Amino acid sequence: MASCRRVAKPGSGRAAVWTAASAAAVASAAALSAMAAGAEPHDPVGRPAARSAGDRIATLYAQAERATERYNAAQTRTQALRREVDRIQDRVARGQGRVNRMRVALGALAGGQYRTGGIDPGLALLLSGDPAQYLDRAATLERITSRQAARLRVVQSAQRTLRQERAEAAAKLGKLEHSRRVVARHKRAVQHRLATARRLVNALPPRERESYAHRASRAGGREPGALAGLPPGTLSGSGTGPGPGELSGGRIGGRHAAPFSGRAAAAYGAARAALGLPYAWGHAGPTAFDCSGLTQWAYAHAGVAIPRTSQAQAHAGQPVPLSQARPGDLVVYRSDASHVAMYAGNGQVIHAPYPGAQVRYDPVDMLPISSITRV
């Protein structure tokens, strides 16, 4: 399990001309602040401290992302329950048809027995002109009665199974309805936080809003191997990130590394192809993504099914330390694993950051790292 703390970097000349509020807005939004939902900073005497609009926007985006992952989990659960309900209801329908056919067959047998053997056996023997023939018929009747009893037991067993399956279907339907309500609740939470964040962005002064929008909409910066001011291996120890033709193994940034798996190469290639596409909460491609939707979609292109949420993706493979991260590995952030990205080499990741931004490269240490997983 690797962890990483953010490292303060010296400001550039361009940053110096921004207003303090603008710089805070951009840096906080780009970092998707890891503050806990609803937490407010306080001054030394316990009063709520004033926060910049950028801090509040970043906090709202972080809260919306957590709600988005809860929404994704609830949506996945709802879809699974719906499939289960469909299967159970199909079994119930087939079971009801089988019981109906057995009832018809049993009724026909009982009717025939009634027509031919519906009098007292002693009286039938007295009235019989041939006692030996009567005894033969009585033996046949007993066999018919035994067969009827066996069929009746089969019907009763089928009816019990049918009742159990109906009860199971009713219970699953109840869970499905509850899951639908959970989905709706998380959806409302996401929409409320995003609407509040949009109002804060729109309330920024025009110059700050323009600067914020420019940063939020940038398409992803440089390739991993061309990071300005970041020596190869500074963060990851893996050197310069590979280009499209360098994923089969060999050297990475001047260091020997274990060969990449074909699925990691394919997933990394899919993530690169998504650069510049927009973030959209609850989406998993092909034209828009949230954070876990991007990584799931990328691995689906590699023929590998991974879970839908960032929390589940954290356990979708083998944990590796940051020093051994390779392109295609999943980098999961925050203590609650509410954000996930794909490692791209040379200390960068590809990810879908937040609403208003596009799939892009960012430093691997943009947020506190929770874990790194090799699928």
C-alpha positions as a Python dict, from the first residue, in 0.01 Angstrom:
ca = {
    (1, 'M'): (0, 0, 0),
    (2, 'A'): (164, 320, -110),
    (3, 'S'): (97, 666, 15),
    (4, 'C'): (201, 1001, -119),
    (5, 'R'): (187, 1351, 26),
    (6, 'R'): (157, 1651, -197),
    (7, 'V'): (480, 1838, -255),
    (8, 'A'): (466, 2216, -277),
    (9, 'K'): (608, 2341, -606),
    (10, 'P'): (739, 2691, -669),
    (11, 'G'): (497, 2923, -846),
    (12, 'S'): (557, 3021, -1208),
    (13, 'G'): (559, 3369, -1354),
    (14, 'R'): (217, 3314, -1501),
    (15, 'A'): (77, 3216, -1162),
    (16, 'A'): (207, 3540, -1016),
    (17, 'V'): (-33, 3746, -1221),
    (18, 'W'): (-338, 3562, -1102),
    (19, 'T'): (-535, 3700, -814),
    (20, 'A'): (-510, 3503, -490),
    (21, 'A'): (-870, 3386, -522),
    (22, 'S'): (-815, 3273, -881),
    (23, 'A'): (-503, 3075, -790),
    (24, 'A'): (-687, 2908, -503),
    (25, 'A'): (-982, 2825, -728),
    (26, 'V'): (-768, 2665, -997),
    (27, 'A'): (-533, 2476, -767),
    (28, 'S'): (-812, 2349, -546),
    (29, 'A'): (-1038, 2241, -830),
    (30, 'A'): (-753, 2070, -1013),
    (31, 'A'): (-662, 1879, -700),
    (32, 'L'): (-1021, 1780, -615),
    (33, 'S'): (-966, 1863, -247),
    (34, 'A'): (-982, 1563, -16),
    (35, 'M'): (-1168, 1745, 261),
    (36, 'A'): (-1436, 1532, 426),
    (37, 'A'): (-1793, 1595, 318),
    (38, 'G'): (-1944, 1881, 510),
    (39, 'A'): (-1623, 1951, 705),
    (40, 'E'): (-1550, 2318, 763),
    (41, 'P'): (-1210, 2457, 873),
    (42, 'H'): (-1204, 2655, 1198),
    (43, 'D'): (-982, 2932, 1330),
    (44, 'P'): (-790, 2894, 1660),
    (45, 'V'): (-1088, 3006, 1868),
    (46, 'G'): (-1325, 2762, 1706),
    (47, 'R'): (-1508, 2992, 1465),
    (48, 'P'): (-1552, 2880, 1103),
    (49, 'A'): (-1262, 3014, 898),
    (50, 'A'): (-1329, 3208, 581),
    (51, 'R'): (-1270, 2997, 273),
    (52, 'S'): (-1212, 3108, -83),
    (53, 'A'): (-1462, 3031, -355),
    (54, 'G'): (-1207, 2792, -503),
    (55, 'D'): (-1184, 2596, -177),
    (56, 'R'): (-1561, 2566, -158),
    (57, 'I'): (-1588, 2465, -524),
    (58, 'A'): (-1321, 2198, -480),
    (59, 'T'): (-1491, 2066, -166),
    (60, 'L'): (-1826, 2047, -345),
    (61, 'Y'): (-1665, 1861, -636),
    (62, 'A'): (-1502, 1616, -394),
    (63, 'Q'): (-1835, 1562, -218),
    (64, 'A'): (-2010, 1519, -555),
    (65, 'E'): (-1750, 1262, -657),
    (66, 'R'): (-1807, 1062, -340),
    (67, 'A'): (-2181, 1076, -402),
    (68, 'T'): (-2119, 975, -764),
    (69, 'E'): (-1931, 663, -656),
    (70, 'R'): (-2212, 580, -413),
    (71, 'Y'): (-2457, 633, -698),
    (72, 'N'): (-2251, 402, -921),
    (73, 'A'): (-2245, 134, -651),
    (74, 'A'): (-2620, 160, -595),
    (75, 'Q'): (-2683, 156, -969),
    (76, 'T'): (-2470, -158, -1008),
    (77, 'R'): (-2658, -323, -722),
    (78, 'T'): (-2992, -226, -876),
    (79, 'Q'): (-2896, -373, -1212),
    (80, 'A'): (-2782, -697, -1049),
    (81, 'L'): (-3104, -721, -848),
    (82, 'R'): (-3310, -658, -1159),
    (83, 'R'): (-3136, -947, -1336),
    (84, 'E'): (-3195, -1171, -1033),
    (85, 'V'): (-3563, -1076, -1020),
    (86, 'D'): (-3601, -1149, -1391),
    (87, 'R'): (-3441, -1493, -1348),
    (88, 'I'): (-3657, -1579, -1046),
    (89, 'Q'): (-3975, -1462, -1215),
    (90, 'D'): (-3886, -1672, -1518),
    (91, 'R'): (-3840, -1976, -1291),
    (92, 'V'): (-4174, -1903, -1121),
    (93, 'A'): (-4352, -1887, -1457),
    (94, 'R'): (-4198, -2218, -1569),
    (95, 'G'): (-4275, -2377, -1230),
    (96, 'Q'): (-4638, -2266, -1245),
    (97, 'G'): (-4675, -2420, -1589),
    (98, 'R'): (-4523, -2747, -1466),
    (99, 'V'): (-4757, -2756, -1163),
    (100, 'N'): (-5058, -2687, -1385),
    (101, 'R'): (-4967, -2978, -1617),
    (102, 'M'): (-4919, -3215, -1321),
    (103, 'R'): (-5253, -3111, -1175),
    (104, 'V'): (-5427, -3187, -1504),
    (105, 'A'): (-5261, -3530, -1527),
    (106, 'L'): (-5341, -3611, -1163),
    (107, 'G'): (-5702, -3500, -1209),
    (108, 'A'): (-5743, -3727, -1511),
    (109, 'L'): (-5603, -4024, -1318),
    (110, 'A'): (-5826, -3958, -1018),
    (111, 'G'): (-6134, -3922, -1241),
    (112, 'G'): (-6065, -4251, -1414),
    (113, 'Q'): (-6016, -4427, -1080),
    (114, 'Y'): (-6340, -4285, -950),
    (115, 'R'): (-6534, -4409, -1253),
    (116, 'T'): (-6395, -4763, -1234),
    (117, 'G'): (-6329, -4819, -863),
    (118, 'G'): (-6549, -4589, -670),
    (119, 'I'): (-6745, -4855, -472),
    (120, 'D'): (-6661, -5036, -148),
    (121, 'P'): (-6415, -5321, -217),
    (122, 'G'): (-6616, -5571, 0),
    (123, 'L'): (-6935, -5499, -193),
    (124, 'A'): (-6750, -5527, -523),
    (125, 'L'): (-6626, -5876, -418),
    (126, 'L'): (-6980, -5993, -329),
    (127, 'L'): (-7114, -5870, -660),
    (128, 'S'): (-6833, -6017, -863),
    (129, 'G'): (-6912, -6329, -1061),
    (130, 'D'): (-6543, -6417, -1077),
    (131, 'P'): (-6358, -6353, -747),
    (132, 'A'): (-6020, -6425, -907),
    (133, 'Q'): (-6082, -6161, -1175),
    (134, 'Y'): (-6187, -5917, -904),
    (135, 'L'): (-5866, -5974, -712),
    (136, 'D'): (-5664, -5905, -1027),
    (137, 'R'): (-5852, -5580, -1075),
    (138, 'A'): (-5803, -5489, -708),
    (139, 'A'): (-5428, -5535, -738),
    (140, 'T'): (-5426, -5309, -1044),
    (141, 'L'): (-5632, -5050, -855),
    (142, 'E'): (-5386, -5057, -564),
    (143, 'R'): (-5099, -4997, -804),
    (144, 'I'): (-5290, -4706, -961),
    (145, 'T'): (-5358, -4563, -615),
    (146, 'S'): (-4990, -4587, -522),
    (147, 'R'): (-4891, -4417, -845),
    (148, 'Q'): (-5149, -4147, -782),
    (149, 'A'): (-5010, -4090, -432),
    (150, 'A'): (-4656, -4060, -570),
    (151, 'R'): (-4771, -3809, -829),
    (152, 'L'): (-4955, -3617, -562),
    (153, 'R'): (-4634, -3594, -360),
    (154, 'V'): (-4449, -3464, -667),
    (155, 'V'): (-4718, -3199, -720),
    (156, 'Q'): (-4702, -3096, -354),
    (157, 'S'): (-4323, -3068, -370),
    (158, 'A'): (-4347, -2857, -687),
    (159, 'Q'): (-4601, -2631, -518),
    (160, 'R'): (-4373, -2583, -217),
    (161, 'T'): (-4084, -2491, -449),
    (162, 'L'): (-4311, -2251, -633),
    (163, 'R'): (-4415, -2081, -308),
    (164, 'Q'): (-4050, -2046, -204),
    (165, 'E'): (-3956, -1894, -539),
    (166, 'R'): (-4247, -1651, -521),
    (167, 'A'): (-4140, -1547, -172),
    (168, 'E'): (-3782, -1502, -297),
    (169, 'A'): (-3906, -1294, -589),
    (170, 'A'): (-4112, -1076, -353),
    (171, 'A'): (-3809, -1023, -126),
    (172, 'K'): (-3584, -935, -421),
    (173, 'L'): (-3846, -695, -553),
    (174, 'G'): (-3848, -524, -214),
    (175, 'K'): (-3468, -493, -222),
    (176, 'L'): (-3486, -368, -579),
    (177, 'E'): (-3730, -93, -482),
    (178, 'H'): (-3507, 6, -189),
    (179, 'S'): (-3204, 14, -418),
    (180, 'R'): (-3392, 235, -664),
    (181, 'R'): (-3464, 480, -382),
    (182, 'V'): (-3096, 477, -282),
    (183, 'V'): (-2997, 550, -644),
    (184, 'A'): (-3239, 841, -655),
    (185, 'R'): (-3111, 978, -323),
    (186, 'H'): (-2747, 971, -435),
    (187, 'K'): (-2846, 1122, -768),
    (188, 'R'): (-3011, 1413, -589),
    (189, 'A'): (-2700, 1456, -371),
    (190, 'V'): (-2474, 1472, -678),
    (191, 'Q'): (-2701, 1714, -861),
    (192, 'H'): (-2735, 1941, -554),
    (193, 'R'): (-2360, 1967, -500),
    (194, 'L'): (-2285, 2021, -868),
    (195, 'A'): (-2553, 2289, -894),
    (196, 'T'): (-2406, 2466, -592),
    (197, 'A'): (-2057, 2444, -742),
    (198, 'R'): (-2183, 2587, -1071),
    (199, 'R'): (-2341, 2880, -890),
    (200, 'L'): (-2011, 2949, -714),
    (201, 'V'): (-1820, 2932, -1043),
    (202, 'N'): (-2069, 3167, -1209),
    (203, 'A'): (-2033, 3409, -916),
    (204, 'L'): (-1658, 3443, -969),
    (205, 'P'): (-1541, 3775, -1116),
    (206, 'P'): (-1521, 3749, -1499),
    (207, 'R'): (-1141, 3731, -1513),
    (208, 'E'): (-1122, 3464, -1243),
    (209, 'R'): (-1406, 3268, -1401),
    (210, 'E'): (-1232, 3279, -1739),
    (211, 'S'): (-905, 3159, -1585),
    (212, 'Y'): (-1085, 2883, -1397),
    (213, 'A'): (-1274, 2769, -1707),
    (214, 'H'): (-951, 2765, -1910),
    (215, 'R'): (-781, 2540, -1657),
    (216, 'A'): (-1084, 2314, -1612),
    (217, 'S'): (-1129, 2257, -1985),
    (218, 'R'): (-769, 2191, -2081),
    (219, 'A'): (-729, 1869, -2275),
    (220, 'G'): (-453, 1704, -2081),
    (221, 'G'): (-117, 1871, -2103),
    (222, 'R'): (199, 1699, -2216),
    (223, 'E'): (281, 1340, -2283),
    (224, 'P'): (428, 1162, -1979),
    (225, 'G'): (774, 1161, -2133),
    (226, 'A'): (777, 1539, -2180),
    (227, 'L'): (698, 1667, -1833),
    (228, 'A'): (865, 2002, -1778),
    (229, 'G'): (1051, 2036, -1450),
    (230, 'L'): (993, 1674, -1343),
    (231, 'P'): (1301, 1455, -1376),
    (232, 'P'): (1229, 1096, -1482),
    (233, 'G'): (1156, 878, -1183),
    (234, 'T'): (1109, 1168, -941),
    (235, 'L'): (774, 1035, -823),
    (236, 'S'): (743, 683, -949),
    (237, 'G'): (1093, 556, -995),
    (238, 'S'): (977, 414, -1326),
    (239, 'G'): (1122, 683, -1550),
    (240, 'T'): (977, 828, -1865),
    (241, 'G'): (635, 704, -1960),
    (242, 'P'): (612, 474, -2260),
    (243, 'G'): (487, 575, -2598),
    (244, 'P'): (232, 371, -2793),
    (245, 'G'): (492, 129, -2923),
    (246, 'E'): (671, 75, -2591),
    (247, 'L'): (419, -123, -2393),
    (248, 'S'): (537, -474, -2466),
    (249, 'G'): (826, -466, -2222),
    (250, 'G'): (1191, -375, -2218),
    (251, 'R'): (1318, -44, -2091),
    (252, 'I'): (1124, 239, -1932),
    (253, 'G'): (1307, 567, -1886),
    (254, 'G'): (1645, 399, -1896),
    (255, 'R'): (1553, 132, -1641),
    (256, 'H'): (1471, -231, -1705),
    (257, 'A'): (1118, -327, -1608),
    (258, 'A'): (906, -638, -1617),
    (259, 'P'): (713, -680, -1943),
    (260, 'F'): (373, -517, -1957),
    (261, 'S'): (80, -750, -1990),
    (262, 'G'): (-121, -730, -2308),
    (263, 'R'): (-430, -625, -2116),
    (264, 'A'): (-247, -339, -1941),
    (265, 'A'): (-117, -219, -2279),
    (266, 'A'): (-466, -233, -2432),
    (267, 'A'): (-626, -58, -2134),
    (268, 'Y'): (-361, 214, -2132),
    (269, 'G'): (-409, 267, -2505),
    (270, 'A'): (-785, 302, -2458),
    (271, 'A'): (-735, 557, -2178),
    (272, 'R'): (-499, 759, -2401),
    (273, 'A'): (-760, 752, -2677),
    (274, 'A'): (-1010, 909, -2435),
    (275, 'L'): (-793, 1216, -2369),
    (276, 'G'): (-996, 1532, -2425),
    (277, 'L'): (-1337, 1368, -2375),
    (278, 'P'): (-1556, 1531, -2109),
    (279, 'Y'): (-1619, 1429, -1751),
    (280, 'A'): (-1982, 1336, -1684),
    (281, 'W'): (-2091, 1182, -1355),
    (282, 'G'): (-2245, 836, -1379),
    (283, 'H'): (-2102, 778, -1729),
    (284, 'A'): (-1870, 498, -1840),
    (285, 'G'): (-1813, 592, -2205),
    (286, 'P'): (-1781, 591, -2487),
    (287, 'T'): (-1809, 971, -2518),
    (288, 'A'): (-1801, 1085, -2153),
    (289, 'F'): (-1674, 942, -1825),
    (290, 'D'): (-1656, 975, -1453),
    (291, 'C'): (-1334, 861, -1287),
    (292, 'S'): (-1418, 493, -1237),
    (293, 'G'): (-1618, 484, -1560),
    (294, 'L'): (-1302, 571, -1754),
    (295, 'T'): (-1091, 297, -1598),
    (296, 'Q'): (-1368, 37, -1631),
    (297, 'W'): (-1422, 131, -1996),
    (298, 'A'): (-1049, 120, -2068),
    (299, 'Y'): (-1012, -229, -1925),
    (300, 'A'): (-1326, -344, -2104),
    (301, 'H'): (-1142, -257, -2426),
    (302, 'A'): (-872, -495, -2307),
    (303, 'G'): (-1129, -769, -2260),
    (304, 'V'): (-1111, -746, -1880),
    (305, 'A'): (-1418, -681, -1663),
    (306, 'I'): (-1342, -476, -1352),
    (307, 'P'): (-1595, -340, -1100),
    (308, 'R'): (-1778, -14, -1157),
    (309, 'T'): (-1673, 185, -850),
    (310, 'S'): (-1335, 318, -743),
    (311, 'Q'): (-1369, 145, -405),
    (312, 'A'): (-1420, -194, -571),
    (313, 'Q'): (-1150, -129, -832),
    (314, 'A'): (-900, -80, -548),
    (315, 'H'): (-934, -455, -486),
    (316, 'A'): (-957, -567, -850),
    (317, 'G'): (-600, -691, -872),
    (318, 'Q'): (-263, -712, -701),
    (319, 'P'): (-147, -419, -485),
    (320, 'V'): (188, -270, -584),
    (321, 'P'): (399, 11, -434),
    (322, 'L'): (424, 344, -611),
    (323, 'S'): (792, 280, -684),
    (324, 'Q'): (689, -16, -904),
    (325, 'A'): (387, 144, -1075),
    (326, 'R'): (358, 79, -1449),
    (327, 'P'): (125, 223, -1714),
    (328, 'G'): (-213, 58, -1684),
    (329, 'D'): (-203, 29, -1304),
    (330, 'L'): (-496, 180, -1117),
    (331, 'V'): (-412, 460, -873),
    (332, 'V'): (-682, 504, -609),
    (333, 'Y'): (-702, 824, -405),
    (334, 'R'): (-822, 946, -67),
    (335, 'S'): (-879, 735, 242),
    (336, 'D'): (-1230, 652, 120),
    (337, 'A'): (-1103, 547, -226),
    (338, 'S'): (-1341, 794, -391),
    (339, 'H'): (-1122, 874, -694),
    (340, 'V'): (-931, 651, -935),
    (341, 'A'): (-691, 718, -1221),
    (342, 'M'): (-466, 513, -1451),
    (343, 'Y'): (-92, 539, -1416),
    (344, 'A'): (74, 669, -1733),
    (345, 'G'): (443, 665, -1643),
    (346, 'N'): (691, 936, -1541),
    (347, 'G'): (486, 1039, -1240),
    (348, 'Q'): (162, 1105, -1426),
    (349, 'V'): (-185, 956, -1445),
    (350, 'I'): (-470, 974, -1692),
    (351, 'H'): (-806, 1041, -1532),
    (352, 'A'): (-1147, 1204, -1561),
    (353, 'P'): (-1106, 1483, -1303),
    (354, 'Y'): (-1437, 1657, -1229),
    (355, 'P'): (-1733, 1829, -1401),
    (356, 'G'): (-1629, 2085, -1657),
    (357, 'A'): (-1292, 1919, -1713),
    (358, 'Q'): (-1180, 1669, -1974),
    (359, 'V'): (-993, 1342, -1951),
    (360, 'R'): (-630, 1446, -1910),
    (361, 'Y'): (-288, 1386, -1758),
    (362, 'D'): (-213, 1508, -1406),
    (363, 'P'): (67, 1441, -1155),
    (364, 'V'): (28, 1113, -972),
    (365, 'D'): (53, 1297, -639),
    (366, 'M'): (-236, 1535, -715),
    (367, 'L'): (-427, 1379, -419),
    (368, 'P'): (-331, 1153, -127),
    (369, 'I'): (-283, 804, -271),
    (370, 'S'): (-476, 526, -104),
    (371, 'S'): (-351, 229, -308),
    (372, 'I'): (-217, 117, -643),
    (373, 'T'): (-360, -193, -808),
    (374, 'R'): (-227, -399, -1097),
    (375, 'V'): (-517, -567, -1277),
}
